[in-house]
PDB file of C-alpha atoms in Angstrom:
ATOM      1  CA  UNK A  20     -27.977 -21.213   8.270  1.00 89.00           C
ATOM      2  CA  UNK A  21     -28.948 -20.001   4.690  1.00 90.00           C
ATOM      3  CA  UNK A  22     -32.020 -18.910   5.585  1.00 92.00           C
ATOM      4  CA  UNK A  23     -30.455 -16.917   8.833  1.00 91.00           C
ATOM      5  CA  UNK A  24     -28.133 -15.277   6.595  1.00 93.00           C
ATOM      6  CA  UNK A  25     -31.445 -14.521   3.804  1.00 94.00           C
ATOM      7  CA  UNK A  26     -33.443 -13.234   6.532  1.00 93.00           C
ATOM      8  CA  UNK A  27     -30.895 -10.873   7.859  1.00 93.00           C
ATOM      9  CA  UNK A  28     -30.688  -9.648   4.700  1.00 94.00           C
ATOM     10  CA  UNK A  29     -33.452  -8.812   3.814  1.00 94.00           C
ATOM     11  CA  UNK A  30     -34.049  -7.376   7.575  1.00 93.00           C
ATOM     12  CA  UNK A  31     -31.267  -5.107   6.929  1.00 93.00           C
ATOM     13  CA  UNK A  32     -32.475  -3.625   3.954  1.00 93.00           C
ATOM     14  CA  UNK A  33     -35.645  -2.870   5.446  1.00 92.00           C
ATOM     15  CA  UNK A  34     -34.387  -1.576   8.384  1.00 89.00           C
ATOM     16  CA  UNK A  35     -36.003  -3.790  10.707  1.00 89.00           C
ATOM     17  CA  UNK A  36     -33.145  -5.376  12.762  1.00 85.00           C
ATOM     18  CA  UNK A  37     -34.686  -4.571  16.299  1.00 84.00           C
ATOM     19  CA  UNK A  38     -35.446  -8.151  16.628  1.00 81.00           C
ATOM     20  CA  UNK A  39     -31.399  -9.229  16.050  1.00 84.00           C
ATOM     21  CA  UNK A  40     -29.356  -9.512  18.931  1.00 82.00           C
ATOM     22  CA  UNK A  41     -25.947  -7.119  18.994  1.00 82.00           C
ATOM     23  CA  UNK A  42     -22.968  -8.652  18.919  1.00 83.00           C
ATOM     24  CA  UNK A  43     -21.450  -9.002  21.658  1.00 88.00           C
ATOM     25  CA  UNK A  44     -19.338  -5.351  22.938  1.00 89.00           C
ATOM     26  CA  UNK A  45     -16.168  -8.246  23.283  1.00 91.00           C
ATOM     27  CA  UNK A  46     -16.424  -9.014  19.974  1.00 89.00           C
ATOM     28  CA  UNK A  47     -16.441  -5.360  18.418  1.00 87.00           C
ATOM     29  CA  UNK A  48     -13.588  -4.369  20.588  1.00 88.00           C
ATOM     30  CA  UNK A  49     -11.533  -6.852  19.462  1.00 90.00           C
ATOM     31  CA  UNK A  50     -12.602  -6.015  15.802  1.00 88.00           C
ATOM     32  CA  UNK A  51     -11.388  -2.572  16.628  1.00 84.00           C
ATOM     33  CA  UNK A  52      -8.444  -3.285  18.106  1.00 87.00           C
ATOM     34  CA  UNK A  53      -7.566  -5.711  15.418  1.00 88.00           C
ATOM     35  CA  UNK A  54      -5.060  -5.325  12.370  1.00 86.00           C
ATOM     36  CA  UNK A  55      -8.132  -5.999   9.822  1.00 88.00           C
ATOM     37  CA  UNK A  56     -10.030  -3.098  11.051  1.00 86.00           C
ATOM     38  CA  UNK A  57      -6.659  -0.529  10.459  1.00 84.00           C
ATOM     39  CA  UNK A  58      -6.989  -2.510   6.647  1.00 86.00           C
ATOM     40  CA  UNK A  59     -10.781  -1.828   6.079  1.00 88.00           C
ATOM     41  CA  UNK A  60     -10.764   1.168   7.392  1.00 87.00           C
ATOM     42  CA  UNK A  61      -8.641   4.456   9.037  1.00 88.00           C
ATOM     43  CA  UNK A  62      -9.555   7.277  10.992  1.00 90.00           C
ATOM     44  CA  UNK A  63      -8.533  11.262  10.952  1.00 94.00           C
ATOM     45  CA  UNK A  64      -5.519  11.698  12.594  1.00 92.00           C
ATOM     46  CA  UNK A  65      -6.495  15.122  14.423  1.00 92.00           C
ATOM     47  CA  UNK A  66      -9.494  16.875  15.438  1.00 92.00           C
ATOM     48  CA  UNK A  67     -10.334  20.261  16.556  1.00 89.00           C
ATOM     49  CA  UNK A  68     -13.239  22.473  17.958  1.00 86.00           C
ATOM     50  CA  UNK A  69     -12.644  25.954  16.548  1.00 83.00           C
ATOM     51  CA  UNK A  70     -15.355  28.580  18.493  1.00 81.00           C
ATOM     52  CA  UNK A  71     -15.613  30.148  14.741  1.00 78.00           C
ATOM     53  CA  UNK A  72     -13.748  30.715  11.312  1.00 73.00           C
ATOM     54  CA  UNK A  73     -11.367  33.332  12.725  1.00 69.00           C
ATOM     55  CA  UNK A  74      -9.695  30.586  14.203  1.00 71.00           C
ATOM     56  CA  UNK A  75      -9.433  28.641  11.090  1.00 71.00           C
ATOM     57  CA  UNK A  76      -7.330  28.155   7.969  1.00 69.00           C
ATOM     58  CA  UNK A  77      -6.810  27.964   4.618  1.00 65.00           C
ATOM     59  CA  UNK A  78      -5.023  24.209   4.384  1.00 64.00           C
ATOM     60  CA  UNK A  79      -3.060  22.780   1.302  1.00 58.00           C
ATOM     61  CA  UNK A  80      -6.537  21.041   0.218  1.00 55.00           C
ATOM     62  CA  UNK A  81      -7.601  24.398  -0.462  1.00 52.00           C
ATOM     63  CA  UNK A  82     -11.036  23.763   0.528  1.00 55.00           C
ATOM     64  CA  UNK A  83     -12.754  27.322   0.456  1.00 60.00           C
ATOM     65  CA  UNK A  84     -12.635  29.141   3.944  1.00 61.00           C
ATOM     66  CA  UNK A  85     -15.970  30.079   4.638  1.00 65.00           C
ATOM     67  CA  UNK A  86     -17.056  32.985   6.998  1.00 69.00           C
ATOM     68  CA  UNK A  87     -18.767  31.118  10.334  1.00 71.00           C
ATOM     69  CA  UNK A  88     -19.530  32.641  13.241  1.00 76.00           C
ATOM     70  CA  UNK A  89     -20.572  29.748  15.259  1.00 79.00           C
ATOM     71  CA  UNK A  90     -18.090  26.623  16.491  1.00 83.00           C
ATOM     72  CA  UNK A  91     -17.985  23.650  14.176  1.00 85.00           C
ATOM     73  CA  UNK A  92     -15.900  20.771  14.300  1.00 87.00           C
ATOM     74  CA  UNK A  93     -12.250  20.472  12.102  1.00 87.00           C
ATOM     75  CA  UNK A  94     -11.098  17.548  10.989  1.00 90.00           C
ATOM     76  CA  UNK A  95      -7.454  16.061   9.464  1.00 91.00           C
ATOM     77  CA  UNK A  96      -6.958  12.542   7.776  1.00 91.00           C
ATOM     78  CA  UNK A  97      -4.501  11.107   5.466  1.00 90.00           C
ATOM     79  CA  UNK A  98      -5.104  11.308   1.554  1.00 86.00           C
ATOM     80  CA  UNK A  99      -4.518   7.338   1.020  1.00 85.00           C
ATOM     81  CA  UNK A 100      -5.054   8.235  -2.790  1.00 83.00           C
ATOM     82  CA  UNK A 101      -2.187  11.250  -3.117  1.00 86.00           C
ATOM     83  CA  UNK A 102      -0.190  10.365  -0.557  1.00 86.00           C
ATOM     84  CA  UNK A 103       3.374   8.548  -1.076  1.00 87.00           C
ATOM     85  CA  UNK A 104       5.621   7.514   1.367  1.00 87.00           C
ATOM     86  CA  UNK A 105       8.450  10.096   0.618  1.00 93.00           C
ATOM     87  CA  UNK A 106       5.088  12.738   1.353  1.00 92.00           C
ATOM     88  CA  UNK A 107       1.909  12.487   3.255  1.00 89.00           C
ATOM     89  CA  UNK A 108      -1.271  14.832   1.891  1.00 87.00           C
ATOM     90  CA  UNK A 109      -4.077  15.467   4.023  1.00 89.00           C
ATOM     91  CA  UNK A 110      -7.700  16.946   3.423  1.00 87.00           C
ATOM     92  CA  UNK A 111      -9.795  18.031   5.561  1.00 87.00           C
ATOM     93  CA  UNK A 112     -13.127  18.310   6.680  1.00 85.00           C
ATOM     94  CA  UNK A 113     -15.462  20.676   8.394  1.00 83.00           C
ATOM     95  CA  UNK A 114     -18.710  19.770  10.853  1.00 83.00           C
ATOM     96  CA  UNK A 115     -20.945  22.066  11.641  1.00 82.00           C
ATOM     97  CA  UNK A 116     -22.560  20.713  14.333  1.00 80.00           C
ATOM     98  CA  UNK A 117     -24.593  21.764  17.518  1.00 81.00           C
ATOM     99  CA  UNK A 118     -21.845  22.925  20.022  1.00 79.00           C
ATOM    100  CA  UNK A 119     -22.545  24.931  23.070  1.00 77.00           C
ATOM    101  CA  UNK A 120     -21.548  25.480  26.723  1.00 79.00           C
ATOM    102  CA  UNK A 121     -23.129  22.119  27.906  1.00 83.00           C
ATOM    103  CA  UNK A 122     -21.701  20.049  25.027  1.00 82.00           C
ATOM    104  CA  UNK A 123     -18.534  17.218  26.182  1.00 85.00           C
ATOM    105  CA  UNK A 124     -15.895  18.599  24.347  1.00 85.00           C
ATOM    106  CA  UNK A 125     -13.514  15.468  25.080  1.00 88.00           C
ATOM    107  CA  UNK A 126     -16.307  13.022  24.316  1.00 88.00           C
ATOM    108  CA  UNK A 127     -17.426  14.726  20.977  1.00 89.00           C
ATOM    109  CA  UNK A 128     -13.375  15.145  19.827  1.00 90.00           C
ATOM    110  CA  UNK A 129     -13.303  11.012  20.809  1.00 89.00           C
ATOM    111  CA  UNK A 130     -16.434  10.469  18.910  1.00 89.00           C
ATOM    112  CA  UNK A 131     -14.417  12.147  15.592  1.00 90.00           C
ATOM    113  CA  UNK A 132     -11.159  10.475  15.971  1.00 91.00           C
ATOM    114  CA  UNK A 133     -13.238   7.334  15.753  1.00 86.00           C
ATOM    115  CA  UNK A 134     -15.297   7.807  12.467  1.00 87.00           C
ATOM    116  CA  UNK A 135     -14.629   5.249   9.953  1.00 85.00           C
ATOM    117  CA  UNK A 136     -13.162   6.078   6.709  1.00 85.00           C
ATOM    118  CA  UNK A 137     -13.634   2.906   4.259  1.00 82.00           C
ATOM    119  CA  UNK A 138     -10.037   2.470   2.879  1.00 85.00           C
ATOM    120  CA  UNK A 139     -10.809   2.503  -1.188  1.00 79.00           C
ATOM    121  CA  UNK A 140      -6.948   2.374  -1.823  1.00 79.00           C
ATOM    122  CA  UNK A 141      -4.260   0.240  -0.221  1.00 79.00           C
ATOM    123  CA  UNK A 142      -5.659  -1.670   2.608  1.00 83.00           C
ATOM    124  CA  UNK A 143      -5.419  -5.606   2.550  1.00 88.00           C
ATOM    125  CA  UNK A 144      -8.875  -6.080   2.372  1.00 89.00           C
ATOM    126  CA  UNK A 145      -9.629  -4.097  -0.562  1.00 88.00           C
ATOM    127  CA  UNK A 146      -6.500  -6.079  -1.982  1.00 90.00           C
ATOM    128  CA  UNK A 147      -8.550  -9.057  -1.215  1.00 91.00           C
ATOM    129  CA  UNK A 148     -11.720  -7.994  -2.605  1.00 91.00           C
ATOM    130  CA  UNK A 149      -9.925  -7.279  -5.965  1.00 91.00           C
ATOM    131  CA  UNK A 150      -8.279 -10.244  -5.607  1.00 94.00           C
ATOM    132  CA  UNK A 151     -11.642 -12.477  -5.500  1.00 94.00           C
ATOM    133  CA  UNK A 152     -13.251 -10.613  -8.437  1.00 93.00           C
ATOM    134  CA  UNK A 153     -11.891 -13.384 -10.367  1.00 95.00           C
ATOM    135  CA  UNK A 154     -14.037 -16.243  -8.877  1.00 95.00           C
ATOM    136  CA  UNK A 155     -17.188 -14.533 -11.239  1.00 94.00           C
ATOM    137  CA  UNK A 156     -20.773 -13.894 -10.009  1.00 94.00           C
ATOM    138  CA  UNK A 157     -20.914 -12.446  -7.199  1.00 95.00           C
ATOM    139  CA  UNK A 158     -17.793 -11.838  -6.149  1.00 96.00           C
ATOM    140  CA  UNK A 159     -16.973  -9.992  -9.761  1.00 95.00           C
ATOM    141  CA  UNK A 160     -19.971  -7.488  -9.331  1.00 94.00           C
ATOM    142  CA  UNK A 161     -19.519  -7.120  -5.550  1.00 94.00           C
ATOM    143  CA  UNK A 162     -15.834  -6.659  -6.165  1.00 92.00           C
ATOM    144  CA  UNK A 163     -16.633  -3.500  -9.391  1.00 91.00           C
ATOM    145  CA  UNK A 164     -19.279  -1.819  -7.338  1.00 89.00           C
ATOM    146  CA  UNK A 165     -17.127  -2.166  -3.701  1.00 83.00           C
ATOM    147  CA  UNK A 166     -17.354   2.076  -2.805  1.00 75.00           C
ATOM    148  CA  UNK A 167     -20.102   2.816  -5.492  1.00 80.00           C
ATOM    149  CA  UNK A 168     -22.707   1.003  -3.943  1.00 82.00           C
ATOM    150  CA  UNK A 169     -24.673   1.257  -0.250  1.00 87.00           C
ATOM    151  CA  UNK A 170     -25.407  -1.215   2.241  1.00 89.00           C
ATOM    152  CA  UNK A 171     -28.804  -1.519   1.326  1.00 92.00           C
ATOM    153  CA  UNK A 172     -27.597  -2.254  -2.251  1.00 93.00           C
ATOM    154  CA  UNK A 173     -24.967  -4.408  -1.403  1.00 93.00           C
ATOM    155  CA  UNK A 174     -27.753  -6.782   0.547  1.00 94.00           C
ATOM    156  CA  UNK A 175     -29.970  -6.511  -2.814  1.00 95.00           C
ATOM    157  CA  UNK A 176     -26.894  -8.306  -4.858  1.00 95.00           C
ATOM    158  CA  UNK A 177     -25.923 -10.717  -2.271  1.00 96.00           C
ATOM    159  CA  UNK A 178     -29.801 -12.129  -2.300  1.00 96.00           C
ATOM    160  CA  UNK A 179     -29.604 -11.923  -5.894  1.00 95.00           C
ATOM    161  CA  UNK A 180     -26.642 -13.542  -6.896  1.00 94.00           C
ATOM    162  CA  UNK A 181     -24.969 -14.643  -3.639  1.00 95.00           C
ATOM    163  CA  UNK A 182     -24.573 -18.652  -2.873  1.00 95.00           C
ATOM    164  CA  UNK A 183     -25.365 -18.108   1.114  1.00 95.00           C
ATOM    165  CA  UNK A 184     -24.088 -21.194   1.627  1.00 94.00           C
ATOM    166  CA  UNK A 185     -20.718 -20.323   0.664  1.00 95.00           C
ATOM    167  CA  UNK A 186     -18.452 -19.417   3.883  1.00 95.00           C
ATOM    168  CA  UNK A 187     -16.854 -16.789   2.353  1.00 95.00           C
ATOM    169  CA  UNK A 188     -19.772 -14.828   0.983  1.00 95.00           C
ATOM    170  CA  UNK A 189     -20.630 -15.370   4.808  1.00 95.00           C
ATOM    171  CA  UNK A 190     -17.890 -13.290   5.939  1.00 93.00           C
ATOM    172  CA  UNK A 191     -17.608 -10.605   3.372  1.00 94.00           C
ATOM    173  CA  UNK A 192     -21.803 -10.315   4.336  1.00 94.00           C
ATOM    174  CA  UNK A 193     -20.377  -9.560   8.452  1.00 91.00           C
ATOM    175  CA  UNK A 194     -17.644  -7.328   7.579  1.00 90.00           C
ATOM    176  CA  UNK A 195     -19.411  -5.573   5.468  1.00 90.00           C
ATOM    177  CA  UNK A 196     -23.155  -5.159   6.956  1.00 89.00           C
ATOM    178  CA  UNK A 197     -22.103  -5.900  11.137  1.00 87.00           C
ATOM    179  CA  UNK A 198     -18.289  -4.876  12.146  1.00 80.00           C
TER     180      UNK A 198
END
């Protein structure tokens, strides 16, 4: 089992995983259905096609209206870092994407509402991963880098100072690298 979990590993970070079986679509949906995927992560809560910036508007994240003249993709999701419960703040963010007359406008809005935003602030898991940072080694550094670093360099500290045989390294390694 140690050396399954080394080898996929180090198959991640190479990019060669065409010889790993998926998981199973029953086991993602129930991830994403589940109450620890709304803690590692949320999703923008509203998503538009505009045809070009004359539809558009200068929101309270004052990002900088730009002049387009082609249709790009608009985007709304909670600030978890400003927000309070007495007030919500939202950004916002713009796609510019290839959109045209044969483009699924339902399907592409779908695809949007379901992008992944890692939740850095007050989800249980990040809790948790603060939480094991006093356990030393691994956990410390995985726990101080947790946002900073990439997949790729998260698989470089878990072969370097990761005990694979440990079943909880085991699960932070699936959250983090296959749900």
């Amino acid at each position: 089992l140690n050396e399954s979990y080394k080898k996929f590993l180090i198959d991640y970070k190479n990019d060669s995983l065409e010889n790993w079986v998926p998981l199973p679509k029953k086991i993602t949906e129930k991830f994403n259905s589940s109450q620890l995927e709304k803690e590692m992560y949320y999703h923008p809560d509203s998503v538009w096609i505009l045809p070009n910036s004359t539809f558009d508007k200068v929101e309270e994240d004052s990002l900088i209206f730009l002049d387009v003249n082609r249709p790009y993709i608009k985007l709304r999701k909670k600030n978890l870092m400003l927000s309070s419960p007495e007030k919500t703040i939202y950004e916002y963010d713009r796609h510019y994407i290839k959109i045209d007359s044969t483009t699924d406008k339902d399907s592409l809005v779908n695809k949007i509402m379901n992008l992944k935003y890692v939740n850095h602030y007050n989800g249980k898991y990040i809790q948790t991963i603060n939480y094991i940072r006093k356990f030393g080694g691994f956990f410390e550094r995985f726990s101080d880098q947790k946002g900073i670093i990439d997949k790729k360099q998260f698989c470089d500290l878990a072969l370097k100072e990761a005990d694979l045989n440990n079943e909880l390294v085991r699960k932070i390694i699936v959250l983090e690298l296959v749900l």
